[in-house]
Coordinates of C-alpha atoms in Angstrom, one line a residue:
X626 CA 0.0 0.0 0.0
X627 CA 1.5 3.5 -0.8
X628 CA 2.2 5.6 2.6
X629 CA 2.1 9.0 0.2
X630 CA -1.2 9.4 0.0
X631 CA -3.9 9.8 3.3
X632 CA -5.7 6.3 2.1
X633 CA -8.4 5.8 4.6
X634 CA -10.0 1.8 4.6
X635 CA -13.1 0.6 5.2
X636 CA -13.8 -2.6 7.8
X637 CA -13.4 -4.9 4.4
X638 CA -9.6 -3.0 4.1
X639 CA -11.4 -1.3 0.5
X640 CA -10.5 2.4 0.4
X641 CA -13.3 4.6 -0.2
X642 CA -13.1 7.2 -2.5
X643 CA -12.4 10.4 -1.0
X644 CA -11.6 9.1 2.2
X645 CA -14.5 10.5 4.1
X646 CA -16.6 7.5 4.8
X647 CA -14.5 5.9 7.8
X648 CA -14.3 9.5 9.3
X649 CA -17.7 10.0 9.9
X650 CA -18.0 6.4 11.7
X651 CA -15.0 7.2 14.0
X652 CA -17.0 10.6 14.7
X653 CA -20.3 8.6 15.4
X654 CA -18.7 6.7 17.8
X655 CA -16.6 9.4 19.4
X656 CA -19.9 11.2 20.4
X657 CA -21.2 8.0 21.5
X658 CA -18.8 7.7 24.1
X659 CA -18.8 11.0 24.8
X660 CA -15.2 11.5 23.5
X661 CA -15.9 14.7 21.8
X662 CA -13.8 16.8 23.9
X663 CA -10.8 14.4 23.3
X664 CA -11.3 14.5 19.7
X665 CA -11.4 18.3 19.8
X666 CA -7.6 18.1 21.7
X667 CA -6.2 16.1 19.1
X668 CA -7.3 18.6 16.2
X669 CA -5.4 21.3 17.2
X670 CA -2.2 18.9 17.4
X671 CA -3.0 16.8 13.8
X672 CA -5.6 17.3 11.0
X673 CA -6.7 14.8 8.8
X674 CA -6.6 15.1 5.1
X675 CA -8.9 13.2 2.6
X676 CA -7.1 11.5 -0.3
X677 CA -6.2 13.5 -3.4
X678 CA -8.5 12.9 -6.6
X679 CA -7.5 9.8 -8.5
X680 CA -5.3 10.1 -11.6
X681 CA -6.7 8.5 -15.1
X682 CA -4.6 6.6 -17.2
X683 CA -6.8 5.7 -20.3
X684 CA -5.3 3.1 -22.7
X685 CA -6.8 2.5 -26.5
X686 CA -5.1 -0.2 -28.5
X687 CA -6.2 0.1 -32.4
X688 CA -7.9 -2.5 -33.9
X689 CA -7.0 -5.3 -31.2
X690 CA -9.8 -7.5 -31.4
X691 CA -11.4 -10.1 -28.4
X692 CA -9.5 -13.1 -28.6
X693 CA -6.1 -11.2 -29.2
X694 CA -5.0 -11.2 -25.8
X695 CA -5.6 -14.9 -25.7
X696 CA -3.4 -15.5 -29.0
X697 CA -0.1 -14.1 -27.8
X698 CA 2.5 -13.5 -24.8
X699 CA 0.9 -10.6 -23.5
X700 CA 2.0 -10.8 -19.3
X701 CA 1.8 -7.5 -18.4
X702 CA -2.0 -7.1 -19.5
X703 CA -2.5 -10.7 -18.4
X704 CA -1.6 -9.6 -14.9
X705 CA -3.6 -6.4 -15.4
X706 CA -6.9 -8.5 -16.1
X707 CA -5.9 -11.0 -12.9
X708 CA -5.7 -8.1 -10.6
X709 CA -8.3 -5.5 -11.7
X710 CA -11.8 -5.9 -13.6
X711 CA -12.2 -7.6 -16.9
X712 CA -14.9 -6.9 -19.0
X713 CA -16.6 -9.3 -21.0
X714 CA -19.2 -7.1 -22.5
X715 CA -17.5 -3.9 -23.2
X716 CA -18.1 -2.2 -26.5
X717 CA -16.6 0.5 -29.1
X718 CA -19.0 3.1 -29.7
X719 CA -17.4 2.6 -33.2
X720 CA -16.6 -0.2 -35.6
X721 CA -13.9 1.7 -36.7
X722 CA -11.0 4.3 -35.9
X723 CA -12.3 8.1 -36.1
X724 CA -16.0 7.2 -34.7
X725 CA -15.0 5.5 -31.1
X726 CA -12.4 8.3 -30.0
X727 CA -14.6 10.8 -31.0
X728 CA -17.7 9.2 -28.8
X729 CA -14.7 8.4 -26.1
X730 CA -14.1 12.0 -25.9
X731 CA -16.8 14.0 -25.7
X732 CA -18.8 11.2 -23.9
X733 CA -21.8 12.0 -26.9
X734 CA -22.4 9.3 -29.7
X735 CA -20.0 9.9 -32.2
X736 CA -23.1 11.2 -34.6
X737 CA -24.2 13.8 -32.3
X738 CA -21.0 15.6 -33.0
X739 CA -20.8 15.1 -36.9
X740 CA -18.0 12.1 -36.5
X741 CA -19.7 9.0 -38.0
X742 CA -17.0 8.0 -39.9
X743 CA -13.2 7.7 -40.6
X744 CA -11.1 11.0 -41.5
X745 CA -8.9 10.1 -44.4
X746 CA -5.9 11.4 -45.3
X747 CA -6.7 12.2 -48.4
X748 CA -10.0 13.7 -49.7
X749 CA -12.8 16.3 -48.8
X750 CA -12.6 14.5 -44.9
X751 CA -9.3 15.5 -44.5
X752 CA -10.7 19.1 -43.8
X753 CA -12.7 18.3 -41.2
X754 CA -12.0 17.3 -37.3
X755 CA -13.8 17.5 -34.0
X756 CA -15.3 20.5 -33.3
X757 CA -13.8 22.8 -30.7
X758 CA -16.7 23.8 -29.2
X759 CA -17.0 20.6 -28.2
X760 CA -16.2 19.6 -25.1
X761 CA -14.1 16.5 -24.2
X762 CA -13.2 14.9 -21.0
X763 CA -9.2 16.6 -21.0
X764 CA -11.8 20.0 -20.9
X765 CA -13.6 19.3 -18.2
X766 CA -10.5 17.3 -15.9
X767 CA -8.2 20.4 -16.7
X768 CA -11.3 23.0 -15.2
X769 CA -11.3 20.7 -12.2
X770 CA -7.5 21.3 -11.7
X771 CA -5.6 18.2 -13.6
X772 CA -2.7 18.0 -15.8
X773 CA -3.6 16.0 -19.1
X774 CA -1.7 14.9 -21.7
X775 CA -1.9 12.4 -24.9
X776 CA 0.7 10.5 -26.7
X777 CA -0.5 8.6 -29.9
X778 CA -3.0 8.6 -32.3
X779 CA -5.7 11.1 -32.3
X780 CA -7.4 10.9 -35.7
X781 CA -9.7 13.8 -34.8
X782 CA -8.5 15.9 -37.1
X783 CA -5.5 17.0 -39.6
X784 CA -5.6 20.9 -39.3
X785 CA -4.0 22.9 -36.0
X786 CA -7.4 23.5 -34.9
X787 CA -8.1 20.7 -34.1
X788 CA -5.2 19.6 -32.4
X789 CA -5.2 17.9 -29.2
X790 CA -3.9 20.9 -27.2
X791 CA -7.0 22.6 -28.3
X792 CA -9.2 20.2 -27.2
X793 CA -8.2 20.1 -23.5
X794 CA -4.8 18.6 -23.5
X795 CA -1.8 20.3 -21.9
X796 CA 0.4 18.0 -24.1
X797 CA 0.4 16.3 -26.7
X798 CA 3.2 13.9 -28.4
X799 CA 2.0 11.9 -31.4
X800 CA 0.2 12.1 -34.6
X801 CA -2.9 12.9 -36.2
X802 CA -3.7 10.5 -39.0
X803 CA -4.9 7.4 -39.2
X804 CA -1.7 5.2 -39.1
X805 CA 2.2 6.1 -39.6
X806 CA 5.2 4.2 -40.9
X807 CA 6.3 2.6 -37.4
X808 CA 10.1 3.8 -38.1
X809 CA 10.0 6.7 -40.8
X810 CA 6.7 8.3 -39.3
X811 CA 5.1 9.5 -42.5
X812 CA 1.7 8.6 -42.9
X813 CA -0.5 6.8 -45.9
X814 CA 0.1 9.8 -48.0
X815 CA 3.7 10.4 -48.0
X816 CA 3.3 13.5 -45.3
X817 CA 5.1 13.5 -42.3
X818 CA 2.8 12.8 -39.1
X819 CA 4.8 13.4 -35.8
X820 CA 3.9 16.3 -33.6
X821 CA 5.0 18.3 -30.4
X822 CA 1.8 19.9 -30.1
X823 CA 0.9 22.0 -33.0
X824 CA 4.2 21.7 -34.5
X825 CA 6.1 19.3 -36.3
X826 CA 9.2 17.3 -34.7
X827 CA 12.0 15.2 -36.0
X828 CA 12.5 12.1 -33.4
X829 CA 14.0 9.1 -34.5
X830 CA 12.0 5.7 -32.9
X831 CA 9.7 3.1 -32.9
X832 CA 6.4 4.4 -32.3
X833 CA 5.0 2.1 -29.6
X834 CA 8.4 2.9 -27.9
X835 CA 8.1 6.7 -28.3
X836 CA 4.7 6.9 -26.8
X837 CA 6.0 4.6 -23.5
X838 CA 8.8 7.1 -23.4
X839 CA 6.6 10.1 -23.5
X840 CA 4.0 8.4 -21.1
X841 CA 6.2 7.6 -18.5
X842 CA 8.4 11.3 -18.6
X843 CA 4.4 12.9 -18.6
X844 CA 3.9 10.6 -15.0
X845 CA 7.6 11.8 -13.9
X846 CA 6.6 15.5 -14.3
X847 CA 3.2 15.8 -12.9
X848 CA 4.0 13.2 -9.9
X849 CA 2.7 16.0 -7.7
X850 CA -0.4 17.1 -8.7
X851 CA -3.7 15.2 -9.7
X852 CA -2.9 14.1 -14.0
X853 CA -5.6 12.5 -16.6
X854 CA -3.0 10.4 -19.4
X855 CA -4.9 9.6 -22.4
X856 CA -2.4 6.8 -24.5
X857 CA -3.7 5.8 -27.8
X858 CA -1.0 3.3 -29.3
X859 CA -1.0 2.5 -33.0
X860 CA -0.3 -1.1 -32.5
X861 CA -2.0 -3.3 -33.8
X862 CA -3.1 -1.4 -37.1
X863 CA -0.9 -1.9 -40.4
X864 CA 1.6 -0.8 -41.6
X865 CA 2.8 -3.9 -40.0
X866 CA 6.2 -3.3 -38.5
X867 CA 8.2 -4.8 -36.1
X868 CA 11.2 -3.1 -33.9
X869 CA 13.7 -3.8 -36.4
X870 CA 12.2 -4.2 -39.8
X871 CA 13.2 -1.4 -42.3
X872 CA 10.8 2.1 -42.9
X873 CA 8.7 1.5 -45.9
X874 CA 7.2 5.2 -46.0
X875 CA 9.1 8.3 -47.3
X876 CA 7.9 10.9 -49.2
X877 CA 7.6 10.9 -53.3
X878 CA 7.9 7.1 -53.2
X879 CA 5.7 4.2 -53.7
X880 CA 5.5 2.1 -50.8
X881 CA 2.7 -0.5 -49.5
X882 CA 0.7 0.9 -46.9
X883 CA 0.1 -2.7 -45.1
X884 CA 3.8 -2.5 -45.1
X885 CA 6.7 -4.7 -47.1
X886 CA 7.3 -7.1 -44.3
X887 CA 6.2 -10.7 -45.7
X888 CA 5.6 -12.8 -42.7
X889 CA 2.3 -10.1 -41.5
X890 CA 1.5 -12.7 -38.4
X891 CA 4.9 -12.5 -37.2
X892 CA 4.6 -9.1 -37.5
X893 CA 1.7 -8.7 -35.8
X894 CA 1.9 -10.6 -33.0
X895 CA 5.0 -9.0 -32.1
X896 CA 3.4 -5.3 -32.2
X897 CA 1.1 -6.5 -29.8
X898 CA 3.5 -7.6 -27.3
X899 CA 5.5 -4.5 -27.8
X900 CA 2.3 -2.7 -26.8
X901 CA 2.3 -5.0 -23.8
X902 CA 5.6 -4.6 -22.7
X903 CA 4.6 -0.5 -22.9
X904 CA 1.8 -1.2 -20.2
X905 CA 3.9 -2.7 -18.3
X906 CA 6.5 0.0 -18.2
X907 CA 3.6 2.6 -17.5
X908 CA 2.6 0.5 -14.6
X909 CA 6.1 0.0 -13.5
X910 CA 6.3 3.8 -13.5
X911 CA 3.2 4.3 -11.7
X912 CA 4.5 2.0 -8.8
X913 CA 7.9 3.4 -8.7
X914 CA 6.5 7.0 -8.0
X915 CA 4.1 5.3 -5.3
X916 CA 0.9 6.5 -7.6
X917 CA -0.6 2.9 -8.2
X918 CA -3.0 3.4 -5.7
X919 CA -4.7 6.5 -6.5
X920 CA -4.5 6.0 -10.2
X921 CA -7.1 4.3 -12.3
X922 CA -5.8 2.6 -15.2
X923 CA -8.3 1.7 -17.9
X924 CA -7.6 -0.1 -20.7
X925 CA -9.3 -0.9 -24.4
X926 CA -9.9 -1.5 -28.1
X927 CA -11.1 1.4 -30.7
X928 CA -12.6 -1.5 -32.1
X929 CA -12.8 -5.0 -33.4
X930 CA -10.0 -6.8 -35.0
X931 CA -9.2 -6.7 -38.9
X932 CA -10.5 -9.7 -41.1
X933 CA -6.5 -10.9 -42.2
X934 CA -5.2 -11.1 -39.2
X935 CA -7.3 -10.5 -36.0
X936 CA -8.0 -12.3 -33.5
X937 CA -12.0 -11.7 -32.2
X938 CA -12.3 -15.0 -30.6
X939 CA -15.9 -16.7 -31.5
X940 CA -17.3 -13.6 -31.8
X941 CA -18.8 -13.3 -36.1
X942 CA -17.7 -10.3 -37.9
X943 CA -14.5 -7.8 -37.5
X944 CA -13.6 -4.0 -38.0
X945 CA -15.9 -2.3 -40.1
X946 CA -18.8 -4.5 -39.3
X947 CA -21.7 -4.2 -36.5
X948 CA -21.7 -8.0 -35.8
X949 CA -20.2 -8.1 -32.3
X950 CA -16.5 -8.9 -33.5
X951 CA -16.6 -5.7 -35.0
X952 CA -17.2 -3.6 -31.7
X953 CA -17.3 -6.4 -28.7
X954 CA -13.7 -5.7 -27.7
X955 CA -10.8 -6.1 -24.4
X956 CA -10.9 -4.3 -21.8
X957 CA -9.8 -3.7 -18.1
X958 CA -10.3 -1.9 -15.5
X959 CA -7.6 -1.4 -12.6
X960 CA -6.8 0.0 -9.5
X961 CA -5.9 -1.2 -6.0
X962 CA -7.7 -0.7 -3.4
X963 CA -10.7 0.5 -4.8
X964 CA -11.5 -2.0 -7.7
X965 CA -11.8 -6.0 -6.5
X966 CA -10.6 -7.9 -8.9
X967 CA -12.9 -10.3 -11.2
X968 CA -14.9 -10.3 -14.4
X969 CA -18.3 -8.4 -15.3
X970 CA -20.7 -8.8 -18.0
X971 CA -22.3 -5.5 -17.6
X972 CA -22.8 -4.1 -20.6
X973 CA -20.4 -0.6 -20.9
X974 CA -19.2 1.2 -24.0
X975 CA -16.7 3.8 -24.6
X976 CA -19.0 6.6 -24.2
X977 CA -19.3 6.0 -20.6
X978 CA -16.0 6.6 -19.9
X979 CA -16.4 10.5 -19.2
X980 CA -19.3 10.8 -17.3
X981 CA -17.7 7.8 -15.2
X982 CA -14.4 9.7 -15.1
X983 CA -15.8 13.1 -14.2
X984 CA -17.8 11.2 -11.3
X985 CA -14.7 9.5 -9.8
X986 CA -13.0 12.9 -9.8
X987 CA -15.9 14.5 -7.9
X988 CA -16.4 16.4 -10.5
X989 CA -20.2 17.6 -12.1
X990 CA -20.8 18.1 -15.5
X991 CA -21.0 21.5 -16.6
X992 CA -25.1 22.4 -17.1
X993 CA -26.6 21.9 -20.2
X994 CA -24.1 19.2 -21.3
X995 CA -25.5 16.6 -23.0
X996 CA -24.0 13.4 -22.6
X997 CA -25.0 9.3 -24.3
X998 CA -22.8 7.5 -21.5
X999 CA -23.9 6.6 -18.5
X1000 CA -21.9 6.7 -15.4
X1001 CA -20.1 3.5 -13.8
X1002 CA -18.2 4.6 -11.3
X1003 CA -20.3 2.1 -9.0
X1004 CA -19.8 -0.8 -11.1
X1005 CA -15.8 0.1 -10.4
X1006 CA -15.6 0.8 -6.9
X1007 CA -18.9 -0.8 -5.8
X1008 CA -19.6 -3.8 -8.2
X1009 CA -23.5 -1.9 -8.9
X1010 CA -24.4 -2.6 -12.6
X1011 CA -25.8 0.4 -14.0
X1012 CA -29.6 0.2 -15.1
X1013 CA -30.4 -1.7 -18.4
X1014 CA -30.5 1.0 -21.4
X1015 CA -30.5 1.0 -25.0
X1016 CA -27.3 1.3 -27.3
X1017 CA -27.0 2.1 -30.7
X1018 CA -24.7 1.9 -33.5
X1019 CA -24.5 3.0 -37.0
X1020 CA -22.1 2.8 -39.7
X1021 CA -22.8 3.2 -43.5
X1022 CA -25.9 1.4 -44.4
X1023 CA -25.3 -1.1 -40.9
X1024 CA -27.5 -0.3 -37.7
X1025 CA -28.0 -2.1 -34.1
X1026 CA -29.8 -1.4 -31.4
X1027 CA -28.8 -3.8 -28.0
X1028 CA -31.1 -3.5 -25.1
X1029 CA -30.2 -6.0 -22.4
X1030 CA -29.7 -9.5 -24.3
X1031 CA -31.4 -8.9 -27.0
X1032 CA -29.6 -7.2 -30.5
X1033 CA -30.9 -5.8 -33.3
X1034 CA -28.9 -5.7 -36.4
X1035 CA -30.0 -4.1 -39.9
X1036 CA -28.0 -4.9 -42.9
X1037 CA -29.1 -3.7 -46.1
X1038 CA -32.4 -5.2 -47.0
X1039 CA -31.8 -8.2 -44.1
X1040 CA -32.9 -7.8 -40.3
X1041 CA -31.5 -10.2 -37.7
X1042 CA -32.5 -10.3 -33.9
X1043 CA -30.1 -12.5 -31.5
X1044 CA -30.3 -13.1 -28.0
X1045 CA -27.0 -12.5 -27.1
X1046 CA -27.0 -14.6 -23.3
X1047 CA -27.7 -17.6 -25.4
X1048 CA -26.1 -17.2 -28.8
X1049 CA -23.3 -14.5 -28.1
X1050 CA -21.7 -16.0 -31.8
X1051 CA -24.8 -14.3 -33.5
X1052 CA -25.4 -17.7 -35.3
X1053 CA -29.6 -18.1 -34.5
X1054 CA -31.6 -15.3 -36.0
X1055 CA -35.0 -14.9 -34.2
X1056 CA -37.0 -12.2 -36.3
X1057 CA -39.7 -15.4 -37.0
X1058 CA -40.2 -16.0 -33.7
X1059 CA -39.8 -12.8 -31.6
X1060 CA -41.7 -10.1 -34.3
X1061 CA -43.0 -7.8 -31.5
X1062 CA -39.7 -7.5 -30.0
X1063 CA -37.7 -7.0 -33.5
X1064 CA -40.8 -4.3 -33.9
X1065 CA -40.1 -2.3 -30.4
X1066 CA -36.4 -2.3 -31.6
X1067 CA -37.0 -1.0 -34.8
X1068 CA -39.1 1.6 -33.6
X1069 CA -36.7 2.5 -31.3
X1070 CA -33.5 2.7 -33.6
X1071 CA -35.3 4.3 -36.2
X1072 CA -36.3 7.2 -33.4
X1073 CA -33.0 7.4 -32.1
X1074 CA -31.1 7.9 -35.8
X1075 CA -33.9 10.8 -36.1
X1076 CA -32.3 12.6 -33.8
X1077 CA -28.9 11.8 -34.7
X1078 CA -29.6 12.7 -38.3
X1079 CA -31.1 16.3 -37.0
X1080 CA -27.9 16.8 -34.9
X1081 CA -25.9 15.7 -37.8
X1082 CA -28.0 18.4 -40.1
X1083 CA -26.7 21.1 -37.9
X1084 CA -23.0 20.4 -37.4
X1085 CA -22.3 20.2 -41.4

């Protein structure tokens, strides 16, 4: 247990949040005795302070899909899922890259702020980004006194203004496309993609290995104070480069944007252990400046794995697809102390994440903001499931709708229901024998993506 921080325990040796509930017991039973006066005496000699906000560490791996943990030597997250709380039902607002971080960030579905899909690196979508008046979760953590910072991928946006440092970050160390050459760091189009903040920088590296060095000097420098750390590797998405294969990207040449490297697999897997060994350095840096314990580390997917060479288990489907394997993905969450270790089905997607966040920071949500997620802060530290709701998804001509076990999914001109308890491989479609509950879906999607379509009207 770390001695730097005032970490008060409850009778079951769980800390509460702040620190206040086994406070207010010791005082019941002071005046119970008729201690009071004693307890008076020993205020004016020692004053007891609650326990600092927690720090966030939020971790998004790209395109690692549900099984992929399983498939290679991962330890580090391994050990993370032993000791903190692995989700089984955890979802990607998104089935691809641009759509989830927007929804992670601003805690709305990705629609509602005109981000439905990808950003390319080339065409009219290159202009646009997330809008600054939108408000993301480094916003509202920096107004309620925390460092943040990013390293990675932000694919929110090519243009300045849309940087991460004008989205709430204090820092920023990565770059803004969809994917960059692991070694050379030029992105799918030839155009160097490594930033400082709104600027350009020349640093030689391996990307994953860049961001864990960044990530851990970030920890190092705000120690002191409470931080939010936002890490969005590029590992596992193409090109696919290991630590010593050769750059494939430089500018005015033809390259391969999967990269040139011929065993893919081997690549592969060995990106995601890189990524591992990174959260295990982050970890290791979190112990070694005693923060562990008033740091919650959370860990995910932007979605499902690829179709060539992810790993989603027995889910059906993959990136790009509303079938589960295309947005069921990993994730964990941990923190000593305050989150018991074990597994939960409850059903949480990335747009929960700030709400939850702000809540565990004691923080309220500024009035008038509108948010989709829902807050599980309870679930964490508490093991309460948050009430049953309905979530929705849409990308290109796919929709879902999931409300408790039961999915909707609308493909073109086909309609499946499954019942996800009993059929979680979405093999057994039950439209023919469950029509009034495929109709009270329907109904309900096709109400939700009115809205979304009239919020979409108004941000283009």
């Amino acid at each position: 247990m770390d001695t730097t921080y005032a970490t008060l325990f409850s009778s079951t040796g769980k800390r509460t949040l702040f620190g206040y509930t086994n406070f207010f017991i010791i005082f019941q039973n002071l005046v119970t005795f008729g201690l009071l006066g004693w307890l008076s005496f020993g205020c004016e000699s020692s004053t007891e302070t609650a326990s600092p906000p927690p720090n966030f560490v939020i971790i998004m791996a790209d395109d690692l899909g549900y099984g992929d943990l399983d498939a290679y030597q991962t330890p580090h997250l391994d050990s993370l899922a032993k000791a903190g709380l692995k989700f089984t039902d955890f979802h990607s607002n998104g089935a691809v890259c641009t759509p989830t971080r927007a929804a992670l960030l601003t805690g709305k579905y990705q629609q509602r702020v005109g981000m439905e899909g990808v950003i390319y690196v080339r065409g009219e979508t290159r202009e646009t980004g997330l809008d600054t008046t939108q408000v993301t979760f480094a916003e509202l953590l920096r107004q309620a006194g925390y460092a943040t910072g990013m390293v990675g991928k932000w694919h929110l946006g090519y243009h300045p203004e849309y940087n991460p440092v004008n989205q709430g970050f204090d820092f920023f160390r990565g770059y803004v496309s969809g994917n960059i050459d692991y070694h050379s760091h030029y992105d799918n189009a030839g155009i160097y993609d490594w930033w400082d903040g709104v600027d350009t920088i020349q640093e030689e590296g391996y990307v994953t290995d860049l961001l864990t060095q960044h990530a851990n000097t970030f920890l190092e420098e705000h120690q002191q104070e409470p931080f939010c750390l936002y890490i969005a590797h590029e590992a596992p998405h193409w090109p696919y480069q290991g630590r010593n294969d050769p750059a494939d990207r430089f500018p005015d040449t033809n390259f391969n944007a999967l990269g040139s490297r011929e065993d893919r697999r081997g690549a592969y897997q060995e990106m995601v252990e890189v990524m591992d060994e990174s959260v295990g350095s982050v970890l290791s840096t979190l112990k070694r400046l005693n923060l562990s314990q008033n740091t919650l580390v959370f860990f995910c997917s932007d979605n499902g794995g690829v179709d060539s060479l992810g790993n989603n288990g027995f889910l059906r489907g993959h990136k790009t697809q509303l079938w589960e394997g295309g947005h069921r993905v990993p994730a964990i969450a941990y923190w000593p102390g305050m989150i018991d270790a074990g597994t939960t089905n409850a059903t949480i997607v990335s747009v929960d994440i700030l709400p939850t966040l702000l809540s565990l920071a004691n923080s309220q949500l500024p009035k008038n903001f509108v948010t989709d997620g829902v807050d599980f802060s309870k679930l964490l530290t508490e093991g309460q499931t948050p009430e049953t709701r309905t979530i929705f998804w849409r990308y290109r001509d796919q929709w879902a709708a999931r409300q408790g076990d039961w999915k909707l999914l609308v493909q073109q001109d086909s309609t499946y229901l499954f019942n996800l308890a009993q059929d979680i491989s979405e093999q057994h479609n039950l439209t023919a024998t469950e029509p009034e509950r495929v109709k009270s879906l329907m109904d309900t999607l096709q109400n939700w993506e009115a809205i979304m379509d009239q919020v979409l009207q108004k941000t283009q």
